Coordinates of C-alpha atoms and ligand atoms in Angstrom, one line a residue:
X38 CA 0.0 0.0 0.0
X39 CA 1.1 3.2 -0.8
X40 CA 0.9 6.4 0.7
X41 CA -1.6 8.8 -0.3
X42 CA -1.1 12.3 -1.4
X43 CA -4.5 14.1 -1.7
X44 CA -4.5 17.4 0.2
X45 CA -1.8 20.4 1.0
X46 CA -0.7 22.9 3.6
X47 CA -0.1 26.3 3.5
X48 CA 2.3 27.8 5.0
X49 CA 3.1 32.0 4.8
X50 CA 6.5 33.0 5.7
X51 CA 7.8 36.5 5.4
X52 CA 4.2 37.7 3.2
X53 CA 4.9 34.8 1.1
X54 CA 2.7 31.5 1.0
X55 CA 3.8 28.1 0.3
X56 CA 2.1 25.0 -0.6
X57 CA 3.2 21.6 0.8
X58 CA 2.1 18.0 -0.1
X59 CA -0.2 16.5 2.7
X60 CA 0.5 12.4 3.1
X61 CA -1.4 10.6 4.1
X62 CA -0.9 6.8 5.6
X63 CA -2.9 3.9 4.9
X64 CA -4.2 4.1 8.9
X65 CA -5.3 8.0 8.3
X66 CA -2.0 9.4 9.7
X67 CA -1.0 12.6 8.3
X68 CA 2.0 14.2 7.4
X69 CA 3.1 17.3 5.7
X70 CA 5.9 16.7 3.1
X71 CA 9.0 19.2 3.8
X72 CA 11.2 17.3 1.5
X73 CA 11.1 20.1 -0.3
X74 CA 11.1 22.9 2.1
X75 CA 14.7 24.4 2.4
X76 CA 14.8 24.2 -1.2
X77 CA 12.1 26.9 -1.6
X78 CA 11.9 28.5 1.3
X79 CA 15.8 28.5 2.5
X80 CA 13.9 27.4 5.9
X81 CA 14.1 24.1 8.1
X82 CA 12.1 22.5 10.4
X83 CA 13.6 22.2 14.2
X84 CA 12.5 19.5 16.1
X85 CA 15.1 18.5 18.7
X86 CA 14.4 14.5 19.5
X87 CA 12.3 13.9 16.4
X88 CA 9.4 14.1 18.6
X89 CA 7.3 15.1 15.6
X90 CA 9.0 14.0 12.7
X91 CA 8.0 11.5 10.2
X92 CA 11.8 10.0 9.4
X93 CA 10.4 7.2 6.8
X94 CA 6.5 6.0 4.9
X95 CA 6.6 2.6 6.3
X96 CA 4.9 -0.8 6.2
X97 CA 6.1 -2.8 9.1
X98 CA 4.6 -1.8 12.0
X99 CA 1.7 0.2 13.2
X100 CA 1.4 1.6 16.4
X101 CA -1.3 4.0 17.5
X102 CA -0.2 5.5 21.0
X103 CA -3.3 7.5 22.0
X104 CA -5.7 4.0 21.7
X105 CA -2.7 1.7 22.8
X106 CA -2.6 -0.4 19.4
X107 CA 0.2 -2.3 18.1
X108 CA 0.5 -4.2 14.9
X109 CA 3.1 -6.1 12.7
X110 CA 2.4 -6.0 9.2
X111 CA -1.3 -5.7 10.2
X112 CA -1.7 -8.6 12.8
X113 CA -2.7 -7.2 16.4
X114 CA 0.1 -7.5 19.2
X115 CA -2.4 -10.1 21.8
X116 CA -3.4 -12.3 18.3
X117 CA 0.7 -12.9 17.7
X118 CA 1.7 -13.1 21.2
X119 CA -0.7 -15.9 21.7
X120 CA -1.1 -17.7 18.3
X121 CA 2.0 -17.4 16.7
X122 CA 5.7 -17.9 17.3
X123 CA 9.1 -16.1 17.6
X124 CA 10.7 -17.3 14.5
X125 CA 7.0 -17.0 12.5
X126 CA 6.8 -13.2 13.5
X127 CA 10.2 -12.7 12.4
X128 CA 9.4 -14.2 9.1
X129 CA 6.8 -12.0 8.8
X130 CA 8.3 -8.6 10.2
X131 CA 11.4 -9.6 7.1
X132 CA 9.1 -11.2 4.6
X133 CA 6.3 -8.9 4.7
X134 CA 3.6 -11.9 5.2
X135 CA 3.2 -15.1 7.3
X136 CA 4.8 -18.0 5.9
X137 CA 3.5 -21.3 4.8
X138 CA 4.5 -24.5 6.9
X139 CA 6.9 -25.3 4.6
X140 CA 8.6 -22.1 4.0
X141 CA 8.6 -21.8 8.2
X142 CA 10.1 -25.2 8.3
X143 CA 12.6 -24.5 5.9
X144 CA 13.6 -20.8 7.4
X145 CA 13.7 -22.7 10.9
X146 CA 16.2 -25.3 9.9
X147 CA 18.2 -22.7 8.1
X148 CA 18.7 -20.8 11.2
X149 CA 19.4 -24.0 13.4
X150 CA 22.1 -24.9 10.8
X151 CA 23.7 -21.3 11.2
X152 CA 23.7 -21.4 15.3
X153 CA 27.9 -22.1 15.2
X154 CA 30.5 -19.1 15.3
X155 CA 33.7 -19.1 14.0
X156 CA 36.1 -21.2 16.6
X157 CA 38.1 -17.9 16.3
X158 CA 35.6 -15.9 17.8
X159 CA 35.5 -17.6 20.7
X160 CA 39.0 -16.2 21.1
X161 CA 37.3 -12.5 21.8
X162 CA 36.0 -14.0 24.5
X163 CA 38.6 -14.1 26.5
X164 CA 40.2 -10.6 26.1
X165 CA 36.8 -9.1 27.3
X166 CA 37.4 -8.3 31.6
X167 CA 35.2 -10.4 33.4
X168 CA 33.4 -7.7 34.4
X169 CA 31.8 -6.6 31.4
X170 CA 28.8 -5.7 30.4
X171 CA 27.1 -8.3 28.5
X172 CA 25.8 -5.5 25.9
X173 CA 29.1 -4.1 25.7
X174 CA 30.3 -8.1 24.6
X175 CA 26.8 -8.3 22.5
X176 CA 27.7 -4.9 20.4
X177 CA 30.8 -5.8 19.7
X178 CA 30.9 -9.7 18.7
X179 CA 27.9 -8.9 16.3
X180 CA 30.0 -5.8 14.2
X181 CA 33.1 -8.5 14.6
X182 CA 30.9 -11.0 12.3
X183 CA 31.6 -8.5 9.5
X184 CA 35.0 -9.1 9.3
X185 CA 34.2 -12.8 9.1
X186 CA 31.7 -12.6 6.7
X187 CA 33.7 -9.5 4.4
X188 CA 31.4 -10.3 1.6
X189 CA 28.4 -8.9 3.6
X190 CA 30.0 -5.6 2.8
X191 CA 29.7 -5.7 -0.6
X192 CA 27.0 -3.0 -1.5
X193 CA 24.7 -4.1 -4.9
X194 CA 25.1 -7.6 -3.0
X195 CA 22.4 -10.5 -4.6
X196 CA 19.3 -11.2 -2.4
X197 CA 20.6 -14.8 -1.8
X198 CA 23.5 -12.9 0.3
X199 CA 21.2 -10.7 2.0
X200 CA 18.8 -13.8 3.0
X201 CA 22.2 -15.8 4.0
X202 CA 23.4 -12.7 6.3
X203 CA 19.7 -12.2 8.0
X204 CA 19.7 -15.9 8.7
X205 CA 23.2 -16.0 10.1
X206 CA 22.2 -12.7 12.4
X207 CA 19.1 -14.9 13.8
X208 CA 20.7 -17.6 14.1
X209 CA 24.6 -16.5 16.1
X210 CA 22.6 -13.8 18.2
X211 CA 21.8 -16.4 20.5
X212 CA 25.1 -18.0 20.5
X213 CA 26.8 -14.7 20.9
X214 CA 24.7 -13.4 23.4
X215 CA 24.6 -16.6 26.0
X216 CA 28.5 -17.2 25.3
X217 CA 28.5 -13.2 26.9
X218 CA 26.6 -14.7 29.9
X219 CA 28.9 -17.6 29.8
X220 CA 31.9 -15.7 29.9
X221 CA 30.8 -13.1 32.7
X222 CA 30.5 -16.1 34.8
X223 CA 33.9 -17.5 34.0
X224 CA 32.0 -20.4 32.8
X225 CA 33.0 -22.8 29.9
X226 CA 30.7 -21.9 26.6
X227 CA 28.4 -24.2 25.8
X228 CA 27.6 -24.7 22.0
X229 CA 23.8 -25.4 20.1
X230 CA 22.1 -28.1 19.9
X231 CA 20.5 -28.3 16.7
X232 CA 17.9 -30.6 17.3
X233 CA 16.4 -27.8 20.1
X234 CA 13.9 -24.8 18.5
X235 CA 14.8 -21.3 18.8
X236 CA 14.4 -20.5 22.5
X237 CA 15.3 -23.9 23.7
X238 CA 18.6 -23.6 22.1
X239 CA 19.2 -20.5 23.8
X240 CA 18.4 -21.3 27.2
X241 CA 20.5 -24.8 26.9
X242 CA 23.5 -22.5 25.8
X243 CA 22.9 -19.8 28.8
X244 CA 22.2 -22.4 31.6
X245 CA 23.4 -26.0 30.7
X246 CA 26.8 -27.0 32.0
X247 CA 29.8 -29.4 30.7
X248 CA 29.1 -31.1 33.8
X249 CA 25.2 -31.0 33.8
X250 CA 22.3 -31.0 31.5
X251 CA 19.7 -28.3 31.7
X252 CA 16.3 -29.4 32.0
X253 CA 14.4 -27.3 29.3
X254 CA 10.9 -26.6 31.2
X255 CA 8.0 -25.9 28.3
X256 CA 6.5 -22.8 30.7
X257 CA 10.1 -20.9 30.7
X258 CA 10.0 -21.9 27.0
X259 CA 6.9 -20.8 25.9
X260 CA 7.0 -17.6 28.1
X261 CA 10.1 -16.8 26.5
X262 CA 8.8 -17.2 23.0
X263 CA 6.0 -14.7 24.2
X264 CA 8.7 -12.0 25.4
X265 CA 10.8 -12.3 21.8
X266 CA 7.7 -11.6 20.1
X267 CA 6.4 -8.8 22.1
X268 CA 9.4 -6.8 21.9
X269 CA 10.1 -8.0 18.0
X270 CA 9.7 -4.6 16.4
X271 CA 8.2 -0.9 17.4
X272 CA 8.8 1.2 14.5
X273 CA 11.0 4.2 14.3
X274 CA 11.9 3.9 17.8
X275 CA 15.9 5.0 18.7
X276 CA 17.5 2.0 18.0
X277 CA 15.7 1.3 14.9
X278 CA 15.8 4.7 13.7
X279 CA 19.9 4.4 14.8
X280 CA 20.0 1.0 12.5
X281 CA 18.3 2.9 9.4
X282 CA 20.6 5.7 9.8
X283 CA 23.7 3.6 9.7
X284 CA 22.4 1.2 7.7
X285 CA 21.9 4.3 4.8
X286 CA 25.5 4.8 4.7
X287 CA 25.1 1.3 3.6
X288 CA 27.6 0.2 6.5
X289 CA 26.7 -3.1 6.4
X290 CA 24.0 -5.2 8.1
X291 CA 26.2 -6.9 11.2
X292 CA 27.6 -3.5 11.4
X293 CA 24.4 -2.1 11.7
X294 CA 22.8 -4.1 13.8
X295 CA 25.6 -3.5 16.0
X296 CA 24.9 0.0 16.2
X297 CA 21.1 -0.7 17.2
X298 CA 22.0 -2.8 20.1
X299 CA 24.2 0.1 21.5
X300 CA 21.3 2.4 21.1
X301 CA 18.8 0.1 22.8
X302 CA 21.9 -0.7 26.0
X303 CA 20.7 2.9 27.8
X304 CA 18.3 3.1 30.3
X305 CA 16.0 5.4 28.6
X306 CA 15.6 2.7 25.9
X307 CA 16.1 -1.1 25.9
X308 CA 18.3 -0.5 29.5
X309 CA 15.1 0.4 31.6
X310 CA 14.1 -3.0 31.6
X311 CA 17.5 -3.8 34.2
X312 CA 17.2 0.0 35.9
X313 CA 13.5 -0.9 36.7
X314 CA 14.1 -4.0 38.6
X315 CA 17.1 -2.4 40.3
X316 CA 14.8 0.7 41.4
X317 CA 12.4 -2.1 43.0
X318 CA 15.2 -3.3 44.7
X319 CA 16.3 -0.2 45.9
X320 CA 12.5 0.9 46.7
X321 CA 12.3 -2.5 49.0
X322 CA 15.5 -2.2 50.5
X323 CA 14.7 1.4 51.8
X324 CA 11.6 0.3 53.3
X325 CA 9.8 0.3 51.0
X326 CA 8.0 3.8 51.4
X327 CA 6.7 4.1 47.7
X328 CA 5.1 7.5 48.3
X329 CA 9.2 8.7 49.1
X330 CA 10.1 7.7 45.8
X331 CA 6.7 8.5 43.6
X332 CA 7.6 12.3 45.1
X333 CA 11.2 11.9 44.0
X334 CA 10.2 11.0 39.7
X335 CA 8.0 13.9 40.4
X336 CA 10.5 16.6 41.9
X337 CA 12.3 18.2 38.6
X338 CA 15.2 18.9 41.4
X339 CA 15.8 15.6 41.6
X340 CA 17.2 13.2 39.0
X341 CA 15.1 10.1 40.0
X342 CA 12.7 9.2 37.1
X343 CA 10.2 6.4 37.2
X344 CA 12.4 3.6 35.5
X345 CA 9.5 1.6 33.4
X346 CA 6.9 4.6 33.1
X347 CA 6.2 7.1 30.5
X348 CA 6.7 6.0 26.5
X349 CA 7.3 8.5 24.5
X350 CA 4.3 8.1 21.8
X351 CA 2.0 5.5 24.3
X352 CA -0.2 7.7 26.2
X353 CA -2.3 5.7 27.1
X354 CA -1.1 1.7 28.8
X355 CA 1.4 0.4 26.5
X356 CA -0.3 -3.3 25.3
X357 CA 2.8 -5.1 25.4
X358 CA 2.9 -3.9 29.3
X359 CA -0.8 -5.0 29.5
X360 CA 0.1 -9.0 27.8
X361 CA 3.3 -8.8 30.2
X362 CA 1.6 -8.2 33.2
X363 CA -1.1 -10.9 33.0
X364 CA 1.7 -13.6 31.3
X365 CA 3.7 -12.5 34.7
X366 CA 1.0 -13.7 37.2
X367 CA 0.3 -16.9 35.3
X368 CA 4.5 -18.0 35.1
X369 CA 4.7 -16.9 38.7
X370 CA 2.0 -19.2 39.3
X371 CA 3.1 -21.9 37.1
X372 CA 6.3 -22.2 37.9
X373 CA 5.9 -21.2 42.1
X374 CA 7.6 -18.0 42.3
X375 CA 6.7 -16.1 44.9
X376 CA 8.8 -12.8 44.3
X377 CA 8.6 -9.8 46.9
X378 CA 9.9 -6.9 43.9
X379 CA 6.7 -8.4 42.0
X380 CA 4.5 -7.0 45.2
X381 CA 6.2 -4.1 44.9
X382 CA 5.9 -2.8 40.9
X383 CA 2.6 -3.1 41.5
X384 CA 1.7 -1.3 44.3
X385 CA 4.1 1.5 42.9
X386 CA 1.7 1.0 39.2
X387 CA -1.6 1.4 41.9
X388 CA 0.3 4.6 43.6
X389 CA 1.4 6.4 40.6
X390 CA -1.7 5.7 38.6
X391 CA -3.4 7.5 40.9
X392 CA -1.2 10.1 41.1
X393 CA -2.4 14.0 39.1
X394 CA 1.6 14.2 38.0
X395 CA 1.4 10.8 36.4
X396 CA -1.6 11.2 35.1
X397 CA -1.8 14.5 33.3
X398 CA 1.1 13.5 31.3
X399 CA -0.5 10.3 31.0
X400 CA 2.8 8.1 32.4
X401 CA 1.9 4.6 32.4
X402 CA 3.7 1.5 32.7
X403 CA 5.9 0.3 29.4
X404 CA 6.6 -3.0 28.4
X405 CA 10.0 -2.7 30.5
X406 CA 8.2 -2.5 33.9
X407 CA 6.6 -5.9 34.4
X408 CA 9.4 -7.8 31.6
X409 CA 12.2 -7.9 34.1
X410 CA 10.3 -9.3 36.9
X411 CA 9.2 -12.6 34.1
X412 CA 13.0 -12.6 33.0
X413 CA 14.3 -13.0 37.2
X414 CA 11.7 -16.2 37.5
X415 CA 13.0 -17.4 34.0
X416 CA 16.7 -17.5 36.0
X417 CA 17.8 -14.4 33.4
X418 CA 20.3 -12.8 35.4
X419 CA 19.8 -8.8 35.7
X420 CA 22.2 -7.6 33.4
X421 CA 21.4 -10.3 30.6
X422 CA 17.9 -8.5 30.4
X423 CA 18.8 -5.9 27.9
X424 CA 20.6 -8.9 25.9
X425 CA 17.0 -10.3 26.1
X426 CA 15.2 -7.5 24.5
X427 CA 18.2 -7.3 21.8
X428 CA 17.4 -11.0 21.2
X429 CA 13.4 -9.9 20.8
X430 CA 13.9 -7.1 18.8
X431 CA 16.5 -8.6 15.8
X432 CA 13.9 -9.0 13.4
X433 CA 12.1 -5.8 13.6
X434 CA 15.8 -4.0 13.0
X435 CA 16.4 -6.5 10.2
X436 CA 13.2 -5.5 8.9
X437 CA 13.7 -2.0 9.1
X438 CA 17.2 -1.9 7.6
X439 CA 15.7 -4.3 4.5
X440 CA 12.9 -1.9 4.1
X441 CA 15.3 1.2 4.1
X442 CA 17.8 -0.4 1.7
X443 CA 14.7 -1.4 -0.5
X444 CA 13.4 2.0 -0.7
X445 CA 16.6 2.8 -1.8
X446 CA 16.4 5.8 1.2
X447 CA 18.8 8.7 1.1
X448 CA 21.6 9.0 3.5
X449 CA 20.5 9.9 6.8
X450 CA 21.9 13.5 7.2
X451 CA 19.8 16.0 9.7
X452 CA 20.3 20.0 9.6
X453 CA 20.9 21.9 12.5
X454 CA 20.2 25.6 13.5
X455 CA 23.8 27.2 15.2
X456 CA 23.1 28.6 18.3
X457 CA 27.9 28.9 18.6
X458 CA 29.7 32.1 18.3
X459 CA 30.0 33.7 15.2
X460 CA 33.7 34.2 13.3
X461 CA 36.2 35.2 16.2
X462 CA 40.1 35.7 15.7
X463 CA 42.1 32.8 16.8
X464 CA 44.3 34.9 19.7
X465 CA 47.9 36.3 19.0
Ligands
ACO138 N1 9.3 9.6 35.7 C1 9.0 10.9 36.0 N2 8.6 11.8 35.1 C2 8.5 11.4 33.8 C3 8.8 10.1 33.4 C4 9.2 9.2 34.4 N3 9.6 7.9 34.1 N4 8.7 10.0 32.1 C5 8.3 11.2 31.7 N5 8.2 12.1 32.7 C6 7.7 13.5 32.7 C7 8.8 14.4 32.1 O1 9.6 14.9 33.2 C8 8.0 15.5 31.5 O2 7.5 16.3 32.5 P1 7.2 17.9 32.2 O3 6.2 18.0 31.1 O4 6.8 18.5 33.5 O5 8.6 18.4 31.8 C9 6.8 14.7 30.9 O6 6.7 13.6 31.7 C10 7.0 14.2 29.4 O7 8.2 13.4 29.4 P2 9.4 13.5 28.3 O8 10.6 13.2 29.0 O9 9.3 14.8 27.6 O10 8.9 12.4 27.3 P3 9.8 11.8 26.3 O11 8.9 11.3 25.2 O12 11.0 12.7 25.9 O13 10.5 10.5 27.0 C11 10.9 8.4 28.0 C12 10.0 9.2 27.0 C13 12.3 8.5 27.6 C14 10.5 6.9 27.8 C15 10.6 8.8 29.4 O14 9.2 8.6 29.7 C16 11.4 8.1 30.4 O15 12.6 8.5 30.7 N6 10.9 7.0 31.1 C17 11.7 6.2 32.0 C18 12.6 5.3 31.2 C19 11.9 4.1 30.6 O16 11.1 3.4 31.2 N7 12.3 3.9 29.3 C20 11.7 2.8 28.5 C21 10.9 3.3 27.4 S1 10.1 1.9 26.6 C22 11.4 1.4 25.6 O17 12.2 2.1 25.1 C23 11.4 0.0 25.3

């Protein structure tokens, strides 16, 4: 479906009126076109944060903030994250449409025959201090594939290679990502198993040792599978918006990929998910006076924000939060978990709900609030949460970058208005 353009604006600057294209998106979103702008008017726009600007026309993902809707390539959020699968929704955030049984089969046991790194990556591994972060590790082992695959950076490159890289990137993120784990522990790697789906493989390779077997439970399995796809795409969110931007430089895909997962590490992205459960903590072991700290996001003298809360385009409850917060009852039920920070997030949610500061700027929980506290009764250690939402989110910044190159987009390149000094001597 293409974009519409059936209407203008006019705009009158310095006596003088200008016409600009309306557009108009296949949902009734609108746009005014300023492609063209500077080049008539010798004006831009300013909008610091992007907070109102359309980057890209595209057909991924819908999201309507106001009404709390979310849908890939048309198919509502709850239908997906209860009918369908991880690797299925990938298919279709890449492919553009659902697959058939056989060409999910066959995408499947393409990936499972990609899980293996290069022996010599394993290598990096031990230069990294134990200390690090697994992001940090993450980032940097996924730009490293680059330079093991150099014909990925071939630009005019056939589909087949394109296909042959996106599968590689699904398939080694796990591998990459629990060998991170791994070696933050000091622990021995442990490799895939082929015969295991997706999110099996991945939790054998974080939690099975040489010494012992993991025992895959299908609860953690399935409510794993659920967390990938909820978190599989959001449109022109930072650290997609960060992948399109490299991407149309036409670095190449690892390389951009890369670059995404460093955008989604901060806390005010993809990182909230770890800073929220480390506020509960820090909420419980002061006592747990949650008034104290609801006064604290609200004092603009203080730097404490309300990890988990606000969205920038959600105003109303963010549906992935809603499907999170139920699936987070039912797997502490299922698998016995009784979990004091889960007490906690919610009576903060009750208090700040309730609260005129929270709700005139209509702050309500994101999918990071409620996601951590699933991740701690899956065994997910706190600093492998980002790692988790970087596992979730490959295929929407797969599909992004393949929709960007395919649009053959121009180089991302923003303008700026000075605000420095104007032409000084250099002294002496
Ligand atoms: N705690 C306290 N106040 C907040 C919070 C919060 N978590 N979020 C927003 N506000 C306030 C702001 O101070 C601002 O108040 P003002 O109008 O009086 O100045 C108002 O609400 C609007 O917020 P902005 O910061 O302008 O909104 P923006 O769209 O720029 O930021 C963001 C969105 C970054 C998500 C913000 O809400 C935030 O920092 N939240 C906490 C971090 C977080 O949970 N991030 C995860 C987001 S989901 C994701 O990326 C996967």
């Amino acid at each position: 479906m293409e974009a519409v353009m059936n209407d203008t604006a006019k705009v009158v600057l310095d006596g003088q009126e200008y016409e600009l294209p309306v557009v108009t998106g296949s949902e009734g979103e609108k746009a005014i076109d300023i492609t063209k702008f500077r080049g008539s008017t010798g004006y831009i726009t300013l909008d610091s944060g992007y907070k109102n600007t359309g980057a890209t026309k595209s057909a991924i993902t819908f999201l309507d903030g106001e009404k709390g809707v979310l849908r890939y390539r048309g198919y509502p959020i709850e239908q997906l994250a209860e009918k369908s699968t991880f690797l299925e929704v990938a298919y279709l955030l890449i492919y553009g449409k659902l697959p058939t049984t056989e060409q999910l089969t066959g995408f499947s046991t393409n990936i499972s025959r990609h899980t293996l790194v290069h022996e010599d990556m394993k290598r990096f591994y031990e230069a990294y201090p134990s200390k690090a972060h697994p992001m940090g590790v993450l980032a940097s082992m996924v730009s490293a594939l680059s330079t093991f695959y150099p014909e990925s950076q071939k630009p005019n490159r056939p589909i087949e290679a394109i296909d042959l890289t996106i599968v590689r990137l699904l398939a080694k993120l796990p591998t990459l990502a629990a060998w991170s784990y791994k070696n933050s522990q000091g622990h021995p790697v442990i490799y895939p198993k082929n015969s295991y789906n997706y999110c099996q493989n991945f939790l054998h390779m974080m939690f099975a040792m040489p010494t012992e077997e993991y025992e895959l439970d299908p609860v953690v399995v399935k409510a794993l599978d659920q967390l990938l796809i909820l978190h599989a795409d959001h449109e022109q969110n930072c650290s997609a918006s960060t992948v399109r931007i490299v991407g149309s430089s036409h670095a190449n895909l690892y390389s951009s990929i890369s670059a995404g997962v460093i955008a989604l590490w901060g806390p005010l992205h993809g990182g909230a998910n770890q800073a929220v459960i480390e506020m509960l903590k820090m909420i419980r072991n002061d006592g747990g006076n949650l008034q104290k700290w609801v006064d604290k996001a609200k004092d603009k003298n203080d730097e404490f924000r309300m990890m988990g809360f606000g969205h920038r385009v959600y105003k109303n409850m963010d549906p992935r939060a809603r499907i999170i917060k139920k699936a987070c009852d039912d797997i502490l039920n299922k698998l016995g978990v009784v979990d004091p920070v889960l007490d906690i997030a919610k009576k903060l949610e009750e208090v700040a709900l309730k609260d005129e500061y929270f709700v005139s700027r209509k702050l309500y929980p994101n999918v990071d609030f409620y996601s951590g506290i699933i991740y701690r009764a899956l065994g997910i250690p706190t600093n492998m949460f980002t790692v988790m939402f970087a596992l979730g989110r490959l295929p929407g910044w797969i599909a992004q970058w393949k929709e960007m190159i395919e649009n053959k987009e121009p180089i991302g390149r923003p303008r700026q208005i000075y605000v420095g000094e104007n032409e000084r001597n250099y002294p002496g």
